[in-house]
Structure formats: structure tokens, C-alpha cells
CSV table of N, CA and C in Angstrom, one decimal:
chain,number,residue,atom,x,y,z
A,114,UNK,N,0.8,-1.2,0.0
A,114,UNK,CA,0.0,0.0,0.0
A,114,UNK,C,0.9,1.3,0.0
A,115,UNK,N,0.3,2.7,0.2
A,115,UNK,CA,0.8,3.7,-0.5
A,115,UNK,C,1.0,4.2,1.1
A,116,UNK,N,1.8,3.9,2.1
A,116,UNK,CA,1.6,4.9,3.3
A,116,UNK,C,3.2,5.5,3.7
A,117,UNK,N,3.2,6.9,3.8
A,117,UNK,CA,4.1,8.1,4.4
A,117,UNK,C,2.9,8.7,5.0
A,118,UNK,N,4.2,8.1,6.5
A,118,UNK,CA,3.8,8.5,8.1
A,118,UNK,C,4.2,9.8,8.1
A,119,UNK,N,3.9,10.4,9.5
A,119,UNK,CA,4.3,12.1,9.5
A,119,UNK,C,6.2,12.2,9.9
A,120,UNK,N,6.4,10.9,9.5
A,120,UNK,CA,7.9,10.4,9.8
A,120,UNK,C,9.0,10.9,8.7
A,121,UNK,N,8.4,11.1,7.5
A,121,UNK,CA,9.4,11.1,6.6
A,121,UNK,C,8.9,12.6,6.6
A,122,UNK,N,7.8,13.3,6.3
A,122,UNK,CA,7.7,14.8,6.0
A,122,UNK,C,8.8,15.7,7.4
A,123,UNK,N,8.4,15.4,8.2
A,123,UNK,CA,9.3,16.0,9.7
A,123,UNK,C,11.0,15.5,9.4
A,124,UNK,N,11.2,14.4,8.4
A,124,UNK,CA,12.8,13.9,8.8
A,124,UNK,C,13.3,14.7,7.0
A,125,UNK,N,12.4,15.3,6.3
A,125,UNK,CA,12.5,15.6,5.2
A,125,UNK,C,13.0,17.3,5.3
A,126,UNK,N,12.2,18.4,6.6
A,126,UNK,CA,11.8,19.4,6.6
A,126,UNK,C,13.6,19.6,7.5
A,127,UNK,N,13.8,18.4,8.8
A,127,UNK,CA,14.7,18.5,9.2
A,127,UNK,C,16.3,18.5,8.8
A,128,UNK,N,16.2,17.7,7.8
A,128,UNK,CA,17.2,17.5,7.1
A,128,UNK,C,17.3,18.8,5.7
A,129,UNK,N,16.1,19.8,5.3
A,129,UNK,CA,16.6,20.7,4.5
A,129,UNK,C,17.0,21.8,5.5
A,130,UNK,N,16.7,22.0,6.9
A,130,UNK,CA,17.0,23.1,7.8
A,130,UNK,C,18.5,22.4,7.9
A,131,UNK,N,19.2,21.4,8.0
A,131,UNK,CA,19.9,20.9,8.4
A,131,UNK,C,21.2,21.5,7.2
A,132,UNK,N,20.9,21.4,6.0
A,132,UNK,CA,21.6,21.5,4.5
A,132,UNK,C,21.6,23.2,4.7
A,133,UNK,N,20.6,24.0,5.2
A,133,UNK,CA,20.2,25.5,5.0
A,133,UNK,C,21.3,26.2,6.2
A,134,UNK,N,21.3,25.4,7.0
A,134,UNK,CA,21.9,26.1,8.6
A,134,UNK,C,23.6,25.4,8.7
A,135,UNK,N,23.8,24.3,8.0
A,135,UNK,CA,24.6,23.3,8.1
A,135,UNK,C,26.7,24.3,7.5
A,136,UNK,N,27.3,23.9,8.1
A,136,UNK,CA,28.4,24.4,7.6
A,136,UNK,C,29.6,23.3,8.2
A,137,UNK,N,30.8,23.7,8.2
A,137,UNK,CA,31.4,22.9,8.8
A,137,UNK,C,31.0,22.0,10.5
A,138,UNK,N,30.8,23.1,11.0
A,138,UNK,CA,29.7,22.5,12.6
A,138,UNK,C,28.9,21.9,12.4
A,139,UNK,N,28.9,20.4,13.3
A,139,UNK,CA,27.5,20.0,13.4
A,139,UNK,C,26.5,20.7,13.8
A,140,UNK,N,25.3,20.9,14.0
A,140,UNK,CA,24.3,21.6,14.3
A,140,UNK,C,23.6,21.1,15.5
A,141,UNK,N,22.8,21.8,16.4
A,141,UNK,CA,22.6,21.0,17.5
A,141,UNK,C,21.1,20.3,17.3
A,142,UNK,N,20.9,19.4,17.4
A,142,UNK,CA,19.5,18.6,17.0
A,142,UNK,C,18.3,20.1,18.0
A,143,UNK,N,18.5,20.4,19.1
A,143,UNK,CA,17.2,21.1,19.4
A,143,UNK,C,17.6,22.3,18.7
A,144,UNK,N,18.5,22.8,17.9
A,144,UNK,CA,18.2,24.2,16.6
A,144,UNK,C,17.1,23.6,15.9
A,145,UNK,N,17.7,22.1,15.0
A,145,UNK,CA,16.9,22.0,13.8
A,145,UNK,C,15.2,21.9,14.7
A,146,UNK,N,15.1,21.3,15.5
A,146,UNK,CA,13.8,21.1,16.3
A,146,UNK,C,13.0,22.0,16.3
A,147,UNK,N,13.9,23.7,17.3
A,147,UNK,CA,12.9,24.7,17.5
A,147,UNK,C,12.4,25.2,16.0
A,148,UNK,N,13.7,25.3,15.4
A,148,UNK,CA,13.5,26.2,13.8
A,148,UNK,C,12.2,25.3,13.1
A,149,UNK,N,12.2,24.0,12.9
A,149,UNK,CA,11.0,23.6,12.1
A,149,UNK,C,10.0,23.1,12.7
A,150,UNK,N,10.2,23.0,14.1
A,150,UNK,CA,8.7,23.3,15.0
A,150,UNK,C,7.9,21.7,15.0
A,151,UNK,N,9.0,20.9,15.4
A,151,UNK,CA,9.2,19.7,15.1
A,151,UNK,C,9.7,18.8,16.8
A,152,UNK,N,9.0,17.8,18.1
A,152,UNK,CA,9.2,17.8,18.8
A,152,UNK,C,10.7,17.1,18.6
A,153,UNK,N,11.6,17.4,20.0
A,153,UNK,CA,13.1,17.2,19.8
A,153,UNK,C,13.2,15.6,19.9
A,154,UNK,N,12.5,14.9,21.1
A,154,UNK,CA,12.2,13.5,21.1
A,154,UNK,C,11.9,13.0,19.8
A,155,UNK,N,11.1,13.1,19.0
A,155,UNK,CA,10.6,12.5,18.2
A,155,UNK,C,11.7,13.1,16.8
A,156,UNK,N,12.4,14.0,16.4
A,156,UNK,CA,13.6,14.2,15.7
A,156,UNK,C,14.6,13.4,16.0
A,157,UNK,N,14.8,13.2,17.5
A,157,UNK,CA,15.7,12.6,18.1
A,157,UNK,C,15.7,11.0,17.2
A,158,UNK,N,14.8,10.4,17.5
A,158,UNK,CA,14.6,9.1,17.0
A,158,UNK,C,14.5,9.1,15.5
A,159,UNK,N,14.1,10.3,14.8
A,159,UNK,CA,14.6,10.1,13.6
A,159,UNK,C,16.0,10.1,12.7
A,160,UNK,N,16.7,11.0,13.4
A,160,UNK,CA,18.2,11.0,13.6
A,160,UNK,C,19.0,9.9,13.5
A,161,UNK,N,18.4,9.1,14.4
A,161,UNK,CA,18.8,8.0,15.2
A,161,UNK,C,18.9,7.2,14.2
A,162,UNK,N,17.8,7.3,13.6
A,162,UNK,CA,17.6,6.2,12.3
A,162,UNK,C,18.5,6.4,11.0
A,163,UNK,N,18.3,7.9,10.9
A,163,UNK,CA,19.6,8.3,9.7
A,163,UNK,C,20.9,8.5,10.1
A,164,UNK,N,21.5,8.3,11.2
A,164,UNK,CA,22.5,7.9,11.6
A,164,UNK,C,23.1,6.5,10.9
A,165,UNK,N,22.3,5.3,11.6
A,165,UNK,CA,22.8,3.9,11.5
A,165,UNK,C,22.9,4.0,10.2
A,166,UNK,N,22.1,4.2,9.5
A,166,UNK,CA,21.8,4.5,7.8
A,166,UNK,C,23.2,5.4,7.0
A,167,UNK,N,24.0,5.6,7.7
A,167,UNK,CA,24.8,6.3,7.5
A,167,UNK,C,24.6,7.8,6.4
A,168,UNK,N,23.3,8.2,6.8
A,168,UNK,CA,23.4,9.2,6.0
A,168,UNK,C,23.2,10.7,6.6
A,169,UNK,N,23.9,10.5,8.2
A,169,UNK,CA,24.0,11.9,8.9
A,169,UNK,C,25.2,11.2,9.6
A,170,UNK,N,26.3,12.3,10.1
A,170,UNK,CA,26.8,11.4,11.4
A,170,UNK,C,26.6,12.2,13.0
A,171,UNK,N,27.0,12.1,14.1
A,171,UNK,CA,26.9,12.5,15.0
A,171,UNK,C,28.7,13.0,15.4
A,172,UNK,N,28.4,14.4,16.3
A,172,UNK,CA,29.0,14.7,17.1
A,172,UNK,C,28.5,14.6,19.0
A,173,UNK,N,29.6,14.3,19.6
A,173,UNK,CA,28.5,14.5,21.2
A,173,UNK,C,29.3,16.1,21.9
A,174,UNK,N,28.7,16.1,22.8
A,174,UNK,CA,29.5,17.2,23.3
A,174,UNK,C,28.3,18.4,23.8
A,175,UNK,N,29.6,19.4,24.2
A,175,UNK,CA,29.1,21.2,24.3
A,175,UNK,C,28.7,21.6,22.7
A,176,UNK,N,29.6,21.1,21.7
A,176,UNK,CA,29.4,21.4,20.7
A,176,UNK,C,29.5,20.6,19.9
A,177,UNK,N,28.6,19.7,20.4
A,177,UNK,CA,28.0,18.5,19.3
A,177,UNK,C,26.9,19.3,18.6
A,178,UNK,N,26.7,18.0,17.7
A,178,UNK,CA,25.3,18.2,16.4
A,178,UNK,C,25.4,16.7,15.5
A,179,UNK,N,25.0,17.4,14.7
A,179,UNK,CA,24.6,16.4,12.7
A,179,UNK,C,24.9,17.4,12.2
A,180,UNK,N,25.5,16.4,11.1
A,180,UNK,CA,25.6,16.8,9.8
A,180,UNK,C,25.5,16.1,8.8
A,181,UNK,N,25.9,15.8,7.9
A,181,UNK,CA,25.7,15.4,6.7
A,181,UNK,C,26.8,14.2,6.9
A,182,UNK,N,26.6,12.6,6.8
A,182,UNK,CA,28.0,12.2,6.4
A,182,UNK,C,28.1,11.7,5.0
A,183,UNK,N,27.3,12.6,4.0
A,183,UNK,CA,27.1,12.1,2.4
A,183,UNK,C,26.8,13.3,2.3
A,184,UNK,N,26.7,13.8,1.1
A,184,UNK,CA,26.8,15.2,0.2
A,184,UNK,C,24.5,14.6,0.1
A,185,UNK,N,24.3,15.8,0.6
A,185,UNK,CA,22.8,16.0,0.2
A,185,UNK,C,22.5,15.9,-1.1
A,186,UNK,N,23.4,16.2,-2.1
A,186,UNK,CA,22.7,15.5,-3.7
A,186,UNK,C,23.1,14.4,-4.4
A,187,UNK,N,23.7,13.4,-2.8
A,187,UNK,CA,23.6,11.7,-2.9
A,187,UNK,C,22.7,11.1,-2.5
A,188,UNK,N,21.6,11.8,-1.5
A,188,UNK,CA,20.5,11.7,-0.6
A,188,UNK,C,19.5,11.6,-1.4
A,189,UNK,N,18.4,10.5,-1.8
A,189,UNK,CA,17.4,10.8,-2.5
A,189,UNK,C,15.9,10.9,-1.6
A,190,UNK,N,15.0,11.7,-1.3
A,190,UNK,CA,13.6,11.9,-0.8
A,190,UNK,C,13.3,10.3,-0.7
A,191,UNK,N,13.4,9.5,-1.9
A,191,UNK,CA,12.8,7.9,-1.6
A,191,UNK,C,13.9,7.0,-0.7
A,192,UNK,N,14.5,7.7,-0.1
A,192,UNK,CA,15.8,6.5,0.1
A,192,UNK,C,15.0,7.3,1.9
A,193,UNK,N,15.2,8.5,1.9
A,193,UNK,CA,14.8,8.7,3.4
A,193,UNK,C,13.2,8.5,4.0
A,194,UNK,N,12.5,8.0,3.0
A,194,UNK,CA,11.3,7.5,3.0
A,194,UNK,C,11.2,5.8,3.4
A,195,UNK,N,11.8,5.5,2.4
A,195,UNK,CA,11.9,4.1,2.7
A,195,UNK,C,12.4,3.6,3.8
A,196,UNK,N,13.6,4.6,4.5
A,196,UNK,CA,14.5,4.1,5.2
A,196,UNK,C,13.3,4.3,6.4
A,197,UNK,N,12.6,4.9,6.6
A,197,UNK,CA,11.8,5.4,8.1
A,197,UNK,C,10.3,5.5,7.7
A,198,UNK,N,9.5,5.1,6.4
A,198,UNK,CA,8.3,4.0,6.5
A,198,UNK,C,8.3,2.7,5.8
A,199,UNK,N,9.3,2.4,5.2
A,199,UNK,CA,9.3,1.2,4.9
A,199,UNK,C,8.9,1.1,3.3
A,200,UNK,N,9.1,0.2,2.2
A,200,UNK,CA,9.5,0.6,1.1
A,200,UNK,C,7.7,0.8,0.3
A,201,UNK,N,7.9,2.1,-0.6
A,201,UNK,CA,6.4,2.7,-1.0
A,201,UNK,C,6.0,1.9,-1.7
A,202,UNK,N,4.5,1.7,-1.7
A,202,UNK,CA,3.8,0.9,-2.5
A,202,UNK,C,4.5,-0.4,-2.8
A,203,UNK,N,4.4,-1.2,-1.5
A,203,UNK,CA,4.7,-2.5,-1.7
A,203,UNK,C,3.2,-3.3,-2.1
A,204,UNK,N,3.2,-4.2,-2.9
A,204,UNK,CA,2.0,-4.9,-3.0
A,204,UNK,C,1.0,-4.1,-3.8
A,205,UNK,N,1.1,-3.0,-3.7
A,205,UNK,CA,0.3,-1.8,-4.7
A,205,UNK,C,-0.3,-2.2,-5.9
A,206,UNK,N,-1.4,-3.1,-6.3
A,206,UNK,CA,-1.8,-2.9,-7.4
A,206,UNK,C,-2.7,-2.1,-8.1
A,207,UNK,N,-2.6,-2.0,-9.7
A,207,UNK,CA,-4.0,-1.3,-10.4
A,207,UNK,C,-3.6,0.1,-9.9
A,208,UNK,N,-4.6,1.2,-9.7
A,208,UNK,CA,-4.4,2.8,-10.2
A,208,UNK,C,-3.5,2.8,-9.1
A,209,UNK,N,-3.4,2.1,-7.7
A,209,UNK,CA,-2.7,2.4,-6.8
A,209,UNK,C,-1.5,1.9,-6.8
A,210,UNK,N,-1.3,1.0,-7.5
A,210,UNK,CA,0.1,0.6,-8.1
A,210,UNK,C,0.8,1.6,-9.3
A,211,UNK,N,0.1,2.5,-9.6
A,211,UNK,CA,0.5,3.5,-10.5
A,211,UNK,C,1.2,4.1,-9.9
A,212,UNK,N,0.0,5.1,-9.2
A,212,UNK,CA,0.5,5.9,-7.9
A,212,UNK,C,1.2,5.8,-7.2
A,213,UNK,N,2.1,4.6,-7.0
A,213,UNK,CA,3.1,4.5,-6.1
A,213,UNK,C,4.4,4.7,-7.5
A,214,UNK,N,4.2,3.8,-8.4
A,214,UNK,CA,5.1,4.2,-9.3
A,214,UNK,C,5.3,6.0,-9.5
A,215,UNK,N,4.5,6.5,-9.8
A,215,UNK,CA,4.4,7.7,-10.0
A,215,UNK,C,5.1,8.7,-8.7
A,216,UNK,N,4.8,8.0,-7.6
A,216,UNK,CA,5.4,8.8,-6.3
A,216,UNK,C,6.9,8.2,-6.1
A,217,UNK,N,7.1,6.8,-6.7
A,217,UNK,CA,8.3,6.7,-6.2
A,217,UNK,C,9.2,7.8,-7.4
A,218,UNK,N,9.2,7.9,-8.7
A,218,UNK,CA,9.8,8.3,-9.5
A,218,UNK,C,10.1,10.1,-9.2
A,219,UNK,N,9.3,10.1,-8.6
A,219,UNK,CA,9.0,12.0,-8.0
A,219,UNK,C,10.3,11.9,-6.9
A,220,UNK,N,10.0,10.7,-6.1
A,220,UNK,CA,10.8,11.1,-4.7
A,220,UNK,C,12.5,10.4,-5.1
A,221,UNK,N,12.1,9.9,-6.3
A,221,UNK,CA,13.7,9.2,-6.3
A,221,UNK,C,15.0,10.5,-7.4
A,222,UNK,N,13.5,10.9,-8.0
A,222,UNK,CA,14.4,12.0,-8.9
A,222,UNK,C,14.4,13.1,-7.5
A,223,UNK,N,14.4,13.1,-6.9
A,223,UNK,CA,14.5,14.4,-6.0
A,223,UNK,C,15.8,14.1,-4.8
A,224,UNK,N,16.2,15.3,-4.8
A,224,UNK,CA,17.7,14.8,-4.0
A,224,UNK,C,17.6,15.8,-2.9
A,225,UNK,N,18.4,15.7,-1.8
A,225,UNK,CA,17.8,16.4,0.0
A,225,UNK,C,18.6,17.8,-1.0
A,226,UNK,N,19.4,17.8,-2.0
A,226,UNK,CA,20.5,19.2,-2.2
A,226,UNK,C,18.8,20.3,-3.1
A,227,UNK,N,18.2,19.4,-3.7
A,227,UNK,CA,17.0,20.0,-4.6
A,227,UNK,C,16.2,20.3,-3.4
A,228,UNK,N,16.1,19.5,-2.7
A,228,UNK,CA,14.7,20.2,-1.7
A,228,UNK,C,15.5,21.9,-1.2
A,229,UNK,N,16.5,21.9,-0.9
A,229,UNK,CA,17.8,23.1,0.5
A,229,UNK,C,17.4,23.8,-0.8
A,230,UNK,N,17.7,23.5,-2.5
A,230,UNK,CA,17.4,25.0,-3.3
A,230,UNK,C,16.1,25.4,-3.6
A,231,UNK,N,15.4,24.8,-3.8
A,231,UNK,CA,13.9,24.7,-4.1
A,231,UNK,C,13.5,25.6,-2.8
A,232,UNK,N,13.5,25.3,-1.6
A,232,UNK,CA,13.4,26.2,-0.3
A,232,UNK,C,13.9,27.5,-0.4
A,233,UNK,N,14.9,27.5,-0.5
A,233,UNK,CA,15.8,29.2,-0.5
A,233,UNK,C,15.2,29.7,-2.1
A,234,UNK,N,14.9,28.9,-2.9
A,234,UNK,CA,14.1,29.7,-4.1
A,234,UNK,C,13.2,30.9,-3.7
A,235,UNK,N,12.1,29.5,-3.2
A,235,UNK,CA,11.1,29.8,-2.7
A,235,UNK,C,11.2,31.0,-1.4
A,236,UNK,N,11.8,31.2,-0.8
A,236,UNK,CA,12.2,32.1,0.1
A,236,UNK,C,12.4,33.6,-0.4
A,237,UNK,N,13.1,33.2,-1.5
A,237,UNK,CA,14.1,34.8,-2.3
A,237,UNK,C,12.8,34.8,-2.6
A,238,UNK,N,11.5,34.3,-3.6
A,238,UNK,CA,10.5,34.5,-4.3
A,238,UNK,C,9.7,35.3,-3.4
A,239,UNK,N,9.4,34.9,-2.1
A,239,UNK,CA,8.8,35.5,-1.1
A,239,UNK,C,9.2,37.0,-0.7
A,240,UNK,N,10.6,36.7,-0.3
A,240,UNK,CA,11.0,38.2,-0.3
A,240,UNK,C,11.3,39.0,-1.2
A,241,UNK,N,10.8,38.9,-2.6
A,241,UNK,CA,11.1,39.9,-3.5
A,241,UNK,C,9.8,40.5,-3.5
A,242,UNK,N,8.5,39.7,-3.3
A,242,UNK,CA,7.1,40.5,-3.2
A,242,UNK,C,6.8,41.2,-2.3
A,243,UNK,N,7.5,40.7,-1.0
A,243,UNK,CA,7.2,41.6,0.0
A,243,UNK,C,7.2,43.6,0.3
């Protein structure tokens, strides 16, 4: 069937604040938390999961954080989906077998570095109307 939990939009939103805020320092998991308004527990365990996954690493400390241990336009939206609901549209058939085809191809052409510009696009777009 076709299901994304509120697990992958929250580990999607956190990881483009992550790419946006991110520099040589890790970042501290309660920044990305307060900034996307996202509980720190429940980030926390998502982390946790993109960690083993090797697609964040950890610092501990005064000035621990995450960061990236892969370049975000090696990161694809379906890979951080799969990794934390489990793989889309398994068993999917008929229009709902489409629709998974259709969603996987959207989330696999999409890389975490496209979501960080697509955001700051959309950002500059916002503040030119202002």
C-alpha cells in the first residue's frame, strides 16, 4: 500500500533546515527542532535512524550536532522514505500501483540538495514580493 507517516515529512523538513543552517559544525538537533517546530524526542529518533543509515553522522558534546556524512545530492527523498516508513507501494496494485510508481519516481528524482534550493528559491521568491 501507499503509506508516508508524518515520519518522513518531519525527517525531510529537518534535514533541508539541516543543509540550510549546516556548515562545517555539526548543528545542534534542538536548533533544527525549535527552527521547524518539530518535537526534539521525536527528531531525536529520527536521527537516530539516519545515523545507522549512514546518511547523517553525530557529534557529542558542548558542541556536538549532525551533519551530513554524504553530500545531500547523494540523498534521494525515496531513500529517506523508505529508510523510516518502509518501502512505498509494496504490493500496490491497479491505479494504486500506478500511484506508487508515480510517487516513487518524483521522490527518487528528488535529492535532500534540490529540496535546500527549491526552499531558498522559494524564500528569495517570497521576499522579492514583499
Amino acid at each position: 500500500m501507499l503509506s508516508i507517516t508524518a515520519k518522513s515529512p518531519y525527517a525531510l523538513k529537518a534535514l533541508t533546515e539541516l543543509g540550510r543552517t549546516a556548515g562545517d559544525a555539526p548543528v545542534p538537533i534542538g536548533e533544527l527542532a525549535r527552527r521547524r517546530e518539530i518535537p526534539v524526542q521525536f527528531l531525536e529518533q529520527l536521527f537516530a535512524a539516519l545515523r545507522r543509515a549512514g546518511i547523517l553522522s553525530s557529534q557529542r558534546g558542548v558542541k556536538g550536532g549532525y551533519r551530513f556524512a554524504r553530500e545531500p545530492s547523494d540523498i534521494t527523498a525515496l531513500e529517506v522514505v523508505e529508510l523510516l516508513d518502509g518501502p512505498l507501494g509494496r504490493d500496490a496494485e491497479g491505479v494504486l500501483g500506478e500511484a506508487a510508481a508515480a510517487a516513487r519516481t518524483v521522490l527518487e528524482s528528488t535529492t535532500i540538495a534540490d529540496l535546500i534550493e527549491r526552499e531558498a528559491r522559494e524564500a528569495g521568491v517570497a521576499m522579492y514580493y514583499i
